[in-house]
Short mmCIF file of C-alpha atoms in Angstrom, two decimals:
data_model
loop_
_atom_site.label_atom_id
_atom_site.label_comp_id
_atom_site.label_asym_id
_atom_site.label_seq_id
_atom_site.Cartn_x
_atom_site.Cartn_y
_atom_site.Cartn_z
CA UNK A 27 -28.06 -64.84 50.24
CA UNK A 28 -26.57 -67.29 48.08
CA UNK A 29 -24.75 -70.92 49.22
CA UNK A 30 -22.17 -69.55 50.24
CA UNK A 31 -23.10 -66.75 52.30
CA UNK A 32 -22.00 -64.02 49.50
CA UNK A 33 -24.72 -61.98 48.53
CA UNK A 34 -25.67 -62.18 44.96
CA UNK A 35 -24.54 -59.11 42.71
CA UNK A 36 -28.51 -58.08 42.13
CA UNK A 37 -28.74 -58.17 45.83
CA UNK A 38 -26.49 -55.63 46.49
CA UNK A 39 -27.00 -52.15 47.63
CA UNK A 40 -27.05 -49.55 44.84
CA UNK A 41 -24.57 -46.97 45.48
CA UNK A 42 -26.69 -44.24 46.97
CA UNK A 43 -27.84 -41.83 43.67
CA UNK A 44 -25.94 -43.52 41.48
CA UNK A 45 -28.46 -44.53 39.00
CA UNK A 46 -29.45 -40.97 38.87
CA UNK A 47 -26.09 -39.42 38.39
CA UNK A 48 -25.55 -41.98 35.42
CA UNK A 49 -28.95 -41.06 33.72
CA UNK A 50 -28.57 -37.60 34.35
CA UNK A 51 -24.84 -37.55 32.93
CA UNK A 52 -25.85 -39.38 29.68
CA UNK A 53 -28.84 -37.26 29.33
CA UNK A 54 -26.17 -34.41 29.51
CA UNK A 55 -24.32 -36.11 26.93
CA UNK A 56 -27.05 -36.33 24.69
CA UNK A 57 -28.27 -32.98 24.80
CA UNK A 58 -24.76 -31.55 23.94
CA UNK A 59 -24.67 -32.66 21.01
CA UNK A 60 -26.09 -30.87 18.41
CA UNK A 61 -28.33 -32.32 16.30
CA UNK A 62 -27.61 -34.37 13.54
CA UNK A 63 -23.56 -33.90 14.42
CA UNK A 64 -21.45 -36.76 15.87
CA UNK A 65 -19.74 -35.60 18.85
CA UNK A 66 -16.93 -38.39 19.51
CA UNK A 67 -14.50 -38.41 22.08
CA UNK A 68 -10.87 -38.42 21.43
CA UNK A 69 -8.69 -39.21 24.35
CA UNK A 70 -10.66 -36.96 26.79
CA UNK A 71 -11.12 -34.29 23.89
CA UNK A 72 -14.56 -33.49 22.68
CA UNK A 73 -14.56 -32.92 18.96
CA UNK A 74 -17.98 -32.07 17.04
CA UNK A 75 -18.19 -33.46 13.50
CA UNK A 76 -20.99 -31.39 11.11
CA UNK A 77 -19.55 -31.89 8.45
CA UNK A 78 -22.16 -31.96 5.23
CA UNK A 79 -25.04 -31.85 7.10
CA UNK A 80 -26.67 -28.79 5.41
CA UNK A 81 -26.30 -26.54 7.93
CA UNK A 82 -27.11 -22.81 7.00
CA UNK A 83 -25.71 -21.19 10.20
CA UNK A 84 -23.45 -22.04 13.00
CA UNK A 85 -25.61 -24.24 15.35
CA UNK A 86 -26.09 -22.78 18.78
CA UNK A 87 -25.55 -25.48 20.61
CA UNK A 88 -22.37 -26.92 20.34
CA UNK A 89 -20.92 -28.33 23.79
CA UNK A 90 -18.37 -25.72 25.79
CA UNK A 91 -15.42 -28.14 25.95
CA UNK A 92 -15.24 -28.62 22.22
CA UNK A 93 -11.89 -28.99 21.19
CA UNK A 94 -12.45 -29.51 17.40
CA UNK A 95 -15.28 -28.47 15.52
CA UNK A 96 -15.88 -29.56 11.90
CA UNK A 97 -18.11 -27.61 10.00
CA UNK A 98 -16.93 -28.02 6.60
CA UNK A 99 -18.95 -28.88 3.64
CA UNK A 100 -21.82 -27.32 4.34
CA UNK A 101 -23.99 -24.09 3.15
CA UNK A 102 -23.03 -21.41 5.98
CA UNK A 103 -22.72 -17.87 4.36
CA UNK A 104 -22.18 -15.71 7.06
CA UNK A 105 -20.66 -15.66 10.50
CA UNK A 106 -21.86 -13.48 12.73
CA UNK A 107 -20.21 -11.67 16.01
CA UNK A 108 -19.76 -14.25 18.84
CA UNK A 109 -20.98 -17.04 16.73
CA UNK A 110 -17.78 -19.58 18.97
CA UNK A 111 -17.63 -16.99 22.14
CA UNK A 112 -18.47 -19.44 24.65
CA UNK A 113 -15.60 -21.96 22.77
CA UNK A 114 -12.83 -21.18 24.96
CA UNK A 115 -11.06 -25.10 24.94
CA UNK A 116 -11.22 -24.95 20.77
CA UNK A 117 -8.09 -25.52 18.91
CA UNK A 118 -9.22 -26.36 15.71
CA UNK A 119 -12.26 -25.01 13.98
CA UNK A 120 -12.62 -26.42 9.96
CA UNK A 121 -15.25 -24.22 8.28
CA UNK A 122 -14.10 -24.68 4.47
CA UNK A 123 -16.31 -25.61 1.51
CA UNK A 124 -19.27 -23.22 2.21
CA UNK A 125 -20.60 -20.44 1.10
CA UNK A 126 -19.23 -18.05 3.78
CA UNK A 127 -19.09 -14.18 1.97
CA UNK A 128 -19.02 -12.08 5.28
CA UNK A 129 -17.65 -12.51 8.84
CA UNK A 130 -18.43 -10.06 11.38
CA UNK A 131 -15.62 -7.82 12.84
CA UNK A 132 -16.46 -9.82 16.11
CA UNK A 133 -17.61 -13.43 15.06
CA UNK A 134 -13.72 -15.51 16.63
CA UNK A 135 -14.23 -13.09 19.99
CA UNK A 136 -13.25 -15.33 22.90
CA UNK A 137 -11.12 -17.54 20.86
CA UNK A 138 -8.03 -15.39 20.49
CA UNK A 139 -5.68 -17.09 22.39
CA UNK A 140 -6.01 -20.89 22.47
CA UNK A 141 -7.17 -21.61 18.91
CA UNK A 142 -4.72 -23.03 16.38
CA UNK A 143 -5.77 -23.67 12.64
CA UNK A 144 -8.76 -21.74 11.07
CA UNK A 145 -9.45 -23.25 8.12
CA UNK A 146 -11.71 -20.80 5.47
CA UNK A 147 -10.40 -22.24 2.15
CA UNK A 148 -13.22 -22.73 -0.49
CA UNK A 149 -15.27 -19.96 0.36
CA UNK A 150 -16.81 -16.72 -1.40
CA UNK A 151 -14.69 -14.37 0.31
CA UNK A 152 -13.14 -11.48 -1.39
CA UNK A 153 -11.85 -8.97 1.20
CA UNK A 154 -9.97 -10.50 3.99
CA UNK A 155 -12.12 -9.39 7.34
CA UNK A 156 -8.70 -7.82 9.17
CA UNK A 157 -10.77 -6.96 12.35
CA UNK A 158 -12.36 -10.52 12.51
CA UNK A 159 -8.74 -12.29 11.90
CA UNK A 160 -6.10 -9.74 13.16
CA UNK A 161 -6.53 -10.90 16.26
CA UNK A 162 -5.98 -14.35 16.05
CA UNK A 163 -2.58 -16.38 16.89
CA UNK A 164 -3.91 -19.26 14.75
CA UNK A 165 -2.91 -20.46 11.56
CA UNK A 166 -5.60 -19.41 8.73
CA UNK A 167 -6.10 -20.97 5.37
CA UNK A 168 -7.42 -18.88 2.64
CA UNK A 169 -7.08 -20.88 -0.48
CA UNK A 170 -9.75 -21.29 -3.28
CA UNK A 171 -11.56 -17.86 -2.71
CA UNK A 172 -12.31 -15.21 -4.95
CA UNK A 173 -9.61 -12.18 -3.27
CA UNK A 174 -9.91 -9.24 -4.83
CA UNK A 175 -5.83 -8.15 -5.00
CA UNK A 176 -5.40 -4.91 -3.70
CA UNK A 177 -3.60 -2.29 -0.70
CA UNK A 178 -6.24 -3.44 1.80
CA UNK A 179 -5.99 -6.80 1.12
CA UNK A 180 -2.16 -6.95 1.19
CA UNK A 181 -2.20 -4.68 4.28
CA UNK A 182 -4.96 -7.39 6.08
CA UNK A 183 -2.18 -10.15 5.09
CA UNK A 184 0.81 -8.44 6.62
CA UNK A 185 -1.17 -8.97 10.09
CA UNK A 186 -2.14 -12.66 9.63
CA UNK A 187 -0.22 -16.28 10.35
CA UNK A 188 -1.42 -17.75 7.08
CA UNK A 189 -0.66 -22.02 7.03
CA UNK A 190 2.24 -22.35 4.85
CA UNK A 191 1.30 -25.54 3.84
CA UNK A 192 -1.63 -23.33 1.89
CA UNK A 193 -0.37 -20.18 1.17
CA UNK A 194 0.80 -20.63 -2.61
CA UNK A 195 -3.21 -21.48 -3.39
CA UNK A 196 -4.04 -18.04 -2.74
CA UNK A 197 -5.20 -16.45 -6.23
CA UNK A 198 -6.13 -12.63 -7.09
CA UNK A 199 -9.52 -13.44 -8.82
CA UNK A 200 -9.68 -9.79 -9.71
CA UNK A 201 -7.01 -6.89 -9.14
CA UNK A 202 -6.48 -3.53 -8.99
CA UNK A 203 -3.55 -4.76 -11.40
CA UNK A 204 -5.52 -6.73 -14.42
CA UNK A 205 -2.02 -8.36 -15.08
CA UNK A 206 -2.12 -10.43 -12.06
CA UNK A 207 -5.67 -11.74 -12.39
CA UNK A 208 -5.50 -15.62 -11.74
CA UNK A 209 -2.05 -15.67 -10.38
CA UNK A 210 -0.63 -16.61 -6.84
CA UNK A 211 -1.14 -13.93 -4.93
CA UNK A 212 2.01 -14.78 -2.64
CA UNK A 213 4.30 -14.93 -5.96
CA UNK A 214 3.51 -11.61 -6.79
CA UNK A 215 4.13 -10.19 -3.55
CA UNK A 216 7.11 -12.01 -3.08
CA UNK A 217 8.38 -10.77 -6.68
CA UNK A 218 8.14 -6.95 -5.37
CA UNK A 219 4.81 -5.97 -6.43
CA UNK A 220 3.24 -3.72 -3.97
CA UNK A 221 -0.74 -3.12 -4.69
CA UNK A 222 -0.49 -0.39 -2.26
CA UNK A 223 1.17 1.26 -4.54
CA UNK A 224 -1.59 2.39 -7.29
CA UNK A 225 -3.55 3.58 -4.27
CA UNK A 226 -0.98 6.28 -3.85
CA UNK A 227 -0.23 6.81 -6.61
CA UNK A 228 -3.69 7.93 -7.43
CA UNK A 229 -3.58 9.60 -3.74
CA UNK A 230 -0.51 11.86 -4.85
CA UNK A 231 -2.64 12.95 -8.26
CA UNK A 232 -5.31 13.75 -6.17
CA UNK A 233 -3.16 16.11 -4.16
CA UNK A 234 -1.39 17.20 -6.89
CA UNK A 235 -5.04 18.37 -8.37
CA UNK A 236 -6.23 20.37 -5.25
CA UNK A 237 -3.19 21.54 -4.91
CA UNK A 238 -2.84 23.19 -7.66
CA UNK A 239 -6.88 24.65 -7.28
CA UNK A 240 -6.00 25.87 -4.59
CA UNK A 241 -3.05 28.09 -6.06
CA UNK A 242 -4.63 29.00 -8.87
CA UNK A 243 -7.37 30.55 -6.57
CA UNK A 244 -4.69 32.39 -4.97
CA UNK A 245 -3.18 33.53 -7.92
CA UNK A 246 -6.46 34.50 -9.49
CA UNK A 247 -7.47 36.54 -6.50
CA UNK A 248 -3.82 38.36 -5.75
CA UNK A 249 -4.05 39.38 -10.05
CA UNK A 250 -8.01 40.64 -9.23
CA UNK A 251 -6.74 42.61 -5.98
CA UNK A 252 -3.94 44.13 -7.63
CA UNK A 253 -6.05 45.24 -10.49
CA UNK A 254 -8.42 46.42 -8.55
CA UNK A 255 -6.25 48.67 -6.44
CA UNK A 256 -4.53 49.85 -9.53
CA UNK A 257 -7.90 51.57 -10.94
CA UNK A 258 -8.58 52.98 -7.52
CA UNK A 259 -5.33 54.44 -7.68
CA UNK A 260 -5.98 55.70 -11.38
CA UNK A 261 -9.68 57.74 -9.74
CA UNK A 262 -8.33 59.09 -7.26
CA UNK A 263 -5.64 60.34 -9.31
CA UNK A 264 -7.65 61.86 -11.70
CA UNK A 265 -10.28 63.33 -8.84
CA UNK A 266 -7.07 64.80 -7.13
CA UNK A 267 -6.54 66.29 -11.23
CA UNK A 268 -9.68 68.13 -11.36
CA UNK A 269 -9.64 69.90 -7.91
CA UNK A 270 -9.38 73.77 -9.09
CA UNK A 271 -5.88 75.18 -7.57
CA UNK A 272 -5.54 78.07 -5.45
CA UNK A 273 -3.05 80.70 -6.12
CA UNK A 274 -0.53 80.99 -2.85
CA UNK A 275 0.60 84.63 -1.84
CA UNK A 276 4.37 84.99 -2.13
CA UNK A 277 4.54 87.44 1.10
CA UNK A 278 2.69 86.33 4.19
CA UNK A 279 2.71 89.67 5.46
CA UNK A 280 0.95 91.58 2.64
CA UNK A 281 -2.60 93.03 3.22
CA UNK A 282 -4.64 91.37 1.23
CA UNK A 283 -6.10 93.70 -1.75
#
């Protein structure tokens, strides 16, 4: 009790489990985290920064209220199916500048509807994963990969929001279409070009071929049939020829001799 009757801040009751719910709720905090990642908050949002921390794979561990998670600059070459399912607050997910060749059909499952900007430029991707992406209402950068331009590809892009700040940094690195190696990929497009195109094209000739097989078959087989009837025709003909023919009384009545 102090001069004055107040009691003295150390002296006063602790709040009953409140020491524990603070050591417990920073210990929370901490293990959230993942490790070496910064995890700031921003305004009540949690956002996860890994960026360039050499991470091979998407860490396991990333807190369940993440809002934005940076995972840029870094070595991760595959995603695989539910690699963010439990992500279901994220709006922004930044996994440009790796190494990233394949993403599983299922790998953005549970993220469909809240996430906004997917960011995948500078990557090693070369077929656009429709059944990974198709789903998604977020806007997806594909800039700086190495596309291979053809039907499937352009078909994959009719189905995706691609970031138009971003879009004219797509590239064919390769084509079906040798002329358009190293050119925008949107240009071309826009221009008329239709990759989709050569594939049926060489789907008609295909058609065309068996097709035709198929009627010569039928041609070759009517021509052997006929033929073949024809010389059955001719023997019996002849057989019928060399029966011996039997004279034919002209009066019915007559006694025979």
């Amino acid at each position: 009790m102090g001069p004055t009757g107040r009691q003295s801040p150390s002296s006063l009751p602790a709040p009953a489990g409140g020491p524990c719910l603070l050591l417990l709720f920073c210990l929370r905090l901490g293990a959230s985290c993942p490790q070496n990642c910064q995890c700031p908050d921003h305004a009540g949002a949690v956002a996860v920064h890994c960026s360039a921390r050499g991470l091979q794979e998407v860490p396991k561990d990333i807190p369940v209220d993440t809002v934005l998670l940076k995972l840029d600059a870094n070595k991760i070459a595959r995603i695989p199916n539910g690699a963010f399912q439990h992500l279901h607050q994220l709006r922004e997910l930044d996994l440009s500048q790796n190494a990233i060749e394949t993403i599983g059909p299922a790998a953005f499952s549970g993220l469909a509807g809240g996430l906004r900007l997917l960011d995948l430029s500078h990557n090693r991707l070369r077929r656009i994963p429709k059944d990974a992406l198709g789903k998604l209402s977020a806007k997806i950068r594909l800039a700086h990969n190495p596309l291979h331009c053809e039907c499937a590809l352009q078909e994959a892009l009719w189905e995706l929001k691609l970031d138009p700040d971003s879009v004219d940094e797509i590239a064919c690195h390769t084509s079906v279409q040798e002329e358009y190696v190293g050119k925008p990929l949107i240009q071309a497009l826009d221009s008329g070009v239709s990759f989709c195109s050569v594939h049926h094209k060489t789907t008609d000739v295909a058609m065309l071929v068996t097709m035709f097989g198929w009627f010569a078959m039928v041609i070759t087989y009517v021509v052997y049939y006929v033929r073949q009837n024809q010389e059955d025709a001719r023997r019996h003909l002849e057989y019928l020829k060399s029966l011996p023919s039997t004279p034919v009384s002209k009066d019915p009545t007559s006694p025979a001799p």
